[in-house]
Amino acid sequence: MRVRKLTFAALAVAAGLSLTACNGDDGTAQDDGPSASAPASPDGGADAGAPEQGGGKESAGNTAGGQDTDGGSGGQSAGSGAEAGAGACRTDELDVTASDSTIDGDSEGSVAVTFTNGGGRDCALTGYAGVDLRTAAGDVSAERTGQEAGAMTLEDGKSVSFTVSYPVNDSGGSGVRVTALVVTPPGETKSVTLEWPGAATLPVTDGAGSPVRVGPIGSAGQGGAS
């Protein structure tokens, strides 16, 4: 399905209409439909989304509700550039996890998404992953932060993380409830759906544009990889 970027005004209307209908939603990840996001390609383009077939290579502890206890904070870099001959990392080779990384006092909430290479080979990652938040009012696609997005080689068994930031709902209202996080690795069309580990709701405002932003691969943690 084609990504629909919601304006805040649209979220406000939709949130009001959907509050009653969503009372029975248990907030678990949805993995039986196509990704809401088209993955970002290195040249700024996007590939069409594709249905998730069981998601990426997920461990038993990292399915819906699982959290990466490291939070992508490993200290060793996976490499400053992609090695010659290293093929692109495929969704099925990556264990994808997400954990709350918000620091007390921050004006925004943040979630660290971690890719762990379990494919038995070194592989290349470049740029930005595709990120969507599924909400009670519809899907919200994360916008790129604009930070430099270089190429890197992710060695077999190593991990690298990036940050998803979002506004905190401190309005006192119910806001728009987030039900899942959909992640598509760079250059891929197959997505992984995870339980959203961040704050339960996004604020409803009258502004335009996406309230959610995604940083490039390596933008979370010390050195970006472990």
Short mmCIF file of C-alpha atoms in Angstrom, two decimals:
data_model
loop_
_atom_site.label_atom_id
_atom_site.label_comp_id
_atom_site.label_asym_id
_atom_site.label_seq_id
_atom_site.Cartn_x
_atom_site.Cartn_y
_atom_site.Cartn_z
CA MET A 1 0.00 0.00 0.00
CA ARG A 2 1.18 3.48 -0.64
CA VAL A 3 2.46 5.44 2.28
CA ARG A 4 0.19 8.15 3.50
CA LYS A 5 1.93 10.98 5.26
CA LEU A 6 -0.55 12.45 7.69
CA THR A 7 -0.80 16.05 8.61
CA PHE A 8 -1.24 16.79 12.27
CA ALA A 9 -4.66 18.21 11.46
CA ALA A 10 -5.65 14.89 9.91
CA LEU A 11 -4.35 13.06 12.95
CA ALA A 12 -6.42 15.28 15.21
CA VAL A 13 -9.65 14.49 13.35
CA ALA A 14 -8.89 10.81 12.91
CA ALA A 15 -7.86 10.41 16.54
CA GLY A 16 -11.19 11.73 17.74
CA LEU A 17 -13.13 9.39 15.46
CA SER A 18 -11.05 6.33 16.31
CA LEU A 19 -10.80 6.49 20.12
CA THR A 20 -13.89 4.38 20.72
CA ALA A 21 -13.07 1.86 17.99
CA CYS A 22 -9.54 1.34 19.31
CA ASN A 23 -10.46 0.53 22.91
CA GLY A 24 -10.17 -3.17 22.12
CA ASP A 25 -6.77 -2.93 20.39
CA ASP A 26 -4.12 -4.66 22.52
CA GLY A 27 -1.21 -2.76 20.94
CA THR A 28 0.59 -5.84 19.64
CA ALA A 29 2.60 -5.71 16.44
CA GLN A 30 0.84 -6.25 13.15
CA ASP A 31 2.74 -8.39 10.68
CA ASP A 32 0.19 -9.62 8.20
CA GLY A 33 0.18 -6.70 5.78
CA PRO A 34 2.56 -4.77 3.58
CA SER A 35 5.02 -2.38 5.07
CA ALA A 36 3.75 1.12 5.54
CA SER A 37 7.12 2.43 4.53
CA ALA A 38 9.16 2.33 1.38
CA PRO A 39 12.82 1.76 2.27
CA ALA A 40 15.17 4.62 1.68
CA SER A 41 17.74 4.00 -1.02
CA PRO A 42 21.15 5.65 -1.04
CA ASP A 43 20.19 8.12 -3.76
CA GLY A 44 17.21 9.40 -1.83
CA GLY A 45 14.64 7.32 -3.73
CA ALA A 46 12.35 4.69 -2.28
CA ASP A 47 11.34 1.16 -3.20
CA ALA A 48 7.76 0.03 -3.13
CA GLY A 49 6.76 -1.77 0.06
CA ALA A 50 6.20 -5.51 0.09
CA PRO A 51 4.22 -7.78 2.43
CA GLU A 52 6.09 -8.98 5.44
CA GLN A 53 6.63 -12.72 5.41
CA GLY A 54 7.37 -13.41 9.03
CA GLY A 55 9.57 -10.33 9.26
CA GLY A 56 13.33 -10.31 9.37
CA LYS A 57 15.50 -12.83 11.17
CA GLU A 58 14.05 -12.37 14.65
CA SER A 59 15.21 -14.24 17.74
CA ALA A 60 12.70 -15.60 20.24
CA GLY A 61 13.31 -12.66 22.55
CA ASN A 62 13.00 -10.01 19.87
CA THR A 63 9.55 -10.61 18.45
CA ALA A 64 6.73 -8.23 19.34
CA GLY A 65 7.39 -6.95 22.82
CA GLY A 66 11.10 -7.78 22.82
CA GLN A 67 13.70 -5.15 23.54
CA ASP A 68 17.41 -4.93 22.85
CA THR A 69 19.05 -4.51 26.23
CA ASP A 70 22.17 -3.01 24.65
CA GLY A 71 20.16 -0.24 23.00
CA GLY A 72 22.78 -0.06 20.28
CA SER A 73 25.36 1.33 22.68
CA GLY A 74 28.29 -0.90 21.75
CA GLY A 75 31.64 0.81 21.50
CA GLN A 76 33.35 -0.72 18.45
CA SER A 77 32.71 0.56 14.99
CA ALA A 78 31.72 -1.88 12.25
CA GLY A 79 33.77 0.09 9.74
CA SER A 80 33.75 3.56 8.26
CA GLY A 81 33.00 2.40 4.74
CA ALA A 82 31.64 -0.57 2.83
CA GLU A 83 34.27 -3.15 1.94
CA ALA A 84 34.66 -4.02 -1.72
CA GLY A 85 32.62 -7.09 -2.59
CA ALA A 86 30.35 -6.92 0.46
CA GLY A 87 26.77 -7.38 -0.71
CA ALA A 88 23.88 -5.43 0.73
CA CYS A 89 22.40 -6.64 4.01
CA ARG A 90 19.11 -8.42 3.40
CA THR A 91 16.16 -8.29 5.77
CA ASP A 92 16.28 -12.04 6.41
CA GLU A 93 19.92 -11.75 7.51
CA LEU A 94 19.21 -9.11 10.14
CA ASP A 95 17.86 -9.51 13.65
CA VAL A 96 15.89 -6.29 14.17
CA THR A 97 15.13 -5.04 17.69
CA ALA A 98 13.95 -1.77 19.21
CA SER A 99 14.28 -0.25 22.69
CA ASP A 100 13.34 3.00 24.39
CA SER A 101 16.36 5.32 24.50
CA THR A 102 14.72 8.46 25.86
CA ILE A 103 16.83 10.31 28.44
CA ASP A 104 15.11 12.11 31.31
CA GLY A 105 14.88 15.80 30.55
CA ASP A 106 14.93 15.39 26.76
CA SER A 107 12.35 17.46 24.92
CA GLU A 108 11.74 14.56 22.51
CA GLY A 109 11.28 10.85 22.97
CA SER A 110 13.64 8.46 21.20
CA VAL A 111 13.80 4.80 20.25
CA ALA A 112 16.98 2.96 19.24
CA VAL A 113 16.52 0.42 16.45
CA THR A 114 19.31 -2.16 16.17
CA PHE A 115 20.32 -4.36 13.24
CA THR A 116 22.37 -7.44 14.20
CA ASN A 117 23.98 -9.33 11.33
CA GLY A 118 23.18 -13.03 11.62
CA GLY A 119 23.59 -13.92 7.95
CA GLY A 120 26.95 -15.68 8.22
CA ARG A 121 28.70 -13.08 6.05
CA ASP A 122 29.75 -9.44 6.18
CA CYS A 123 27.23 -7.17 4.46
CA ALA A 124 26.87 -3.50 3.54
CA LEU A 125 24.43 -0.91 4.90
CA THR A 126 24.07 2.56 3.44
CA GLY A 127 22.02 5.55 4.49
CA TYR A 128 18.60 5.44 6.10
CA ALA A 129 16.15 2.68 6.95
CA GLY A 130 12.46 3.12 6.27
CA VAL A 131 10.43 3.66 9.46
CA ASP A 132 6.68 3.90 9.98
CA LEU A 133 4.59 4.14 13.11
CA ARG A 134 1.23 2.44 12.96
CA THR A 135 -1.27 4.46 14.97
CA ALA A 136 -4.94 4.32 15.79
CA ALA A 137 -5.42 7.11 13.25
CA GLY A 138 -3.32 5.62 10.43
CA ASP A 139 0.32 5.17 9.51
CA VAL A 140 2.89 7.91 10.14
CA SER A 141 6.10 7.79 8.06
CA ALA A 142 9.29 9.05 9.68
CA GLU A 143 11.17 11.82 7.88
CA ARG A 144 14.96 11.81 7.54
CA THR A 145 16.89 14.07 9.87
CA GLY A 146 19.24 15.15 7.08
CA GLN A 147 22.38 13.93 8.85
CA GLU A 148 25.21 12.59 6.71
CA ALA A 149 24.51 9.00 5.73
CA GLY A 150 27.63 7.09 4.70
CA ALA A 151 28.20 3.47 3.71
CA MET A 152 29.46 0.87 6.18
CA THR A 153 30.21 -2.83 6.39
CA LEU A 154 28.36 -4.71 9.13
CA GLU A 155 30.48 -7.71 10.07
CA ASP A 156 28.83 -11.04 10.76
CA GLY A 157 27.64 -11.13 14.39
CA LYS A 158 28.02 -7.37 14.86
CA SER A 159 25.31 -4.78 15.50
CA VAL A 160 24.58 -1.20 14.52
CA SER A 161 21.79 1.13 15.62
CA PHE A 162 19.94 4.24 14.52
CA THR A 163 17.55 6.61 16.27
CA VAL A 164 13.86 7.29 15.79
CA SER A 165 12.75 10.51 17.52
CA TYR A 166 9.22 11.71 18.18
CA PRO A 167 7.42 14.48 20.12
CA VAL A 168 6.33 13.68 23.66
CA ASN A 169 2.63 14.00 24.38
CA ASP A 170 2.59 16.33 27.37
CA SER A 171 -0.65 18.07 26.43
CA GLY A 172 -2.69 16.22 29.03
CA GLY A 173 -4.94 14.84 26.29
CA SER A 174 -5.26 11.25 25.11
CA GLY A 175 -3.23 11.88 21.93
CA VAL A 176 -2.92 9.38 19.09
CA ARG A 177 -2.06 5.87 20.23
CA VAL A 178 0.92 4.11 18.60
CA THR A 179 0.31 0.40 17.96
CA ALA A 180 3.46 -0.82 16.14
CA LEU A 181 6.83 0.07 14.62
CA VAL A 182 7.56 -1.00 11.02
CA VAL A 183 11.23 -1.06 9.93
CA THR A 184 12.61 -1.66 6.43
CA PRO A 185 16.41 -2.00 6.04
CA PRO A 186 18.08 0.31 3.49
CA GLY A 187 17.56 -0.84 -0.10
CA GLU A 188 15.10 -3.56 0.95
CA THR A 189 11.38 -4.01 0.32
CA LYS A 190 10.73 -6.57 3.07
CA SER A 191 9.83 -5.08 6.45
CA VAL A 192 9.85 -6.17 10.07
CA THR A 193 7.00 -5.21 12.41
CA LEU A 194 7.87 -4.71 16.08
CA GLU A 195 6.07 -3.65 19.21
CA TRP A 196 6.56 0.10 19.75
CA PRO A 197 8.76 0.53 22.87
CA GLY A 198 8.36 4.31 23.17
CA ALA A 199 5.65 6.47 24.71
CA ALA A 200 2.13 5.16 24.13
CA THR A 201 0.83 8.19 22.27
CA LEU A 202 1.81 11.05 19.97
CA PRO A 203 0.44 14.54 20.60
CA VAL A 204 -2.31 15.96 18.43
CA THR A 205 -1.40 19.39 17.03
CA ASP A 206 -2.39 21.65 14.16
CA GLY A 207 1.05 21.62 12.51
CA ALA A 208 1.79 20.05 9.11
CA GLY A 209 4.29 17.33 8.32
CA SER A 210 5.50 14.22 10.10
CA PRO A 211 6.25 14.49 13.84
CA VAL A 212 8.57 11.46 13.64
CA ARG A 213 12.19 11.56 12.40
CA VAL A 214 14.71 8.84 11.61
CA GLY A 215 18.49 9.18 11.75
CA PRO A 216 20.97 7.42 9.44
CA ILE A 217 22.44 4.01 10.17
CA GLY A 218 24.89 4.42 13.08
CA SER A 219 23.19 7.47 14.59
CA ALA A 220 22.52 5.77 17.94
CA GLY A 221 25.05 4.56 20.48
CA GLN A 222 28.76 5.15 20.93
CA GLY A 223 30.47 4.57 17.61
CA GLY A 224 27.27 3.21 16.12
CA ALA A 225 28.16 -0.49 16.16
CA SER A 226 29.30 -3.26 18.45
#
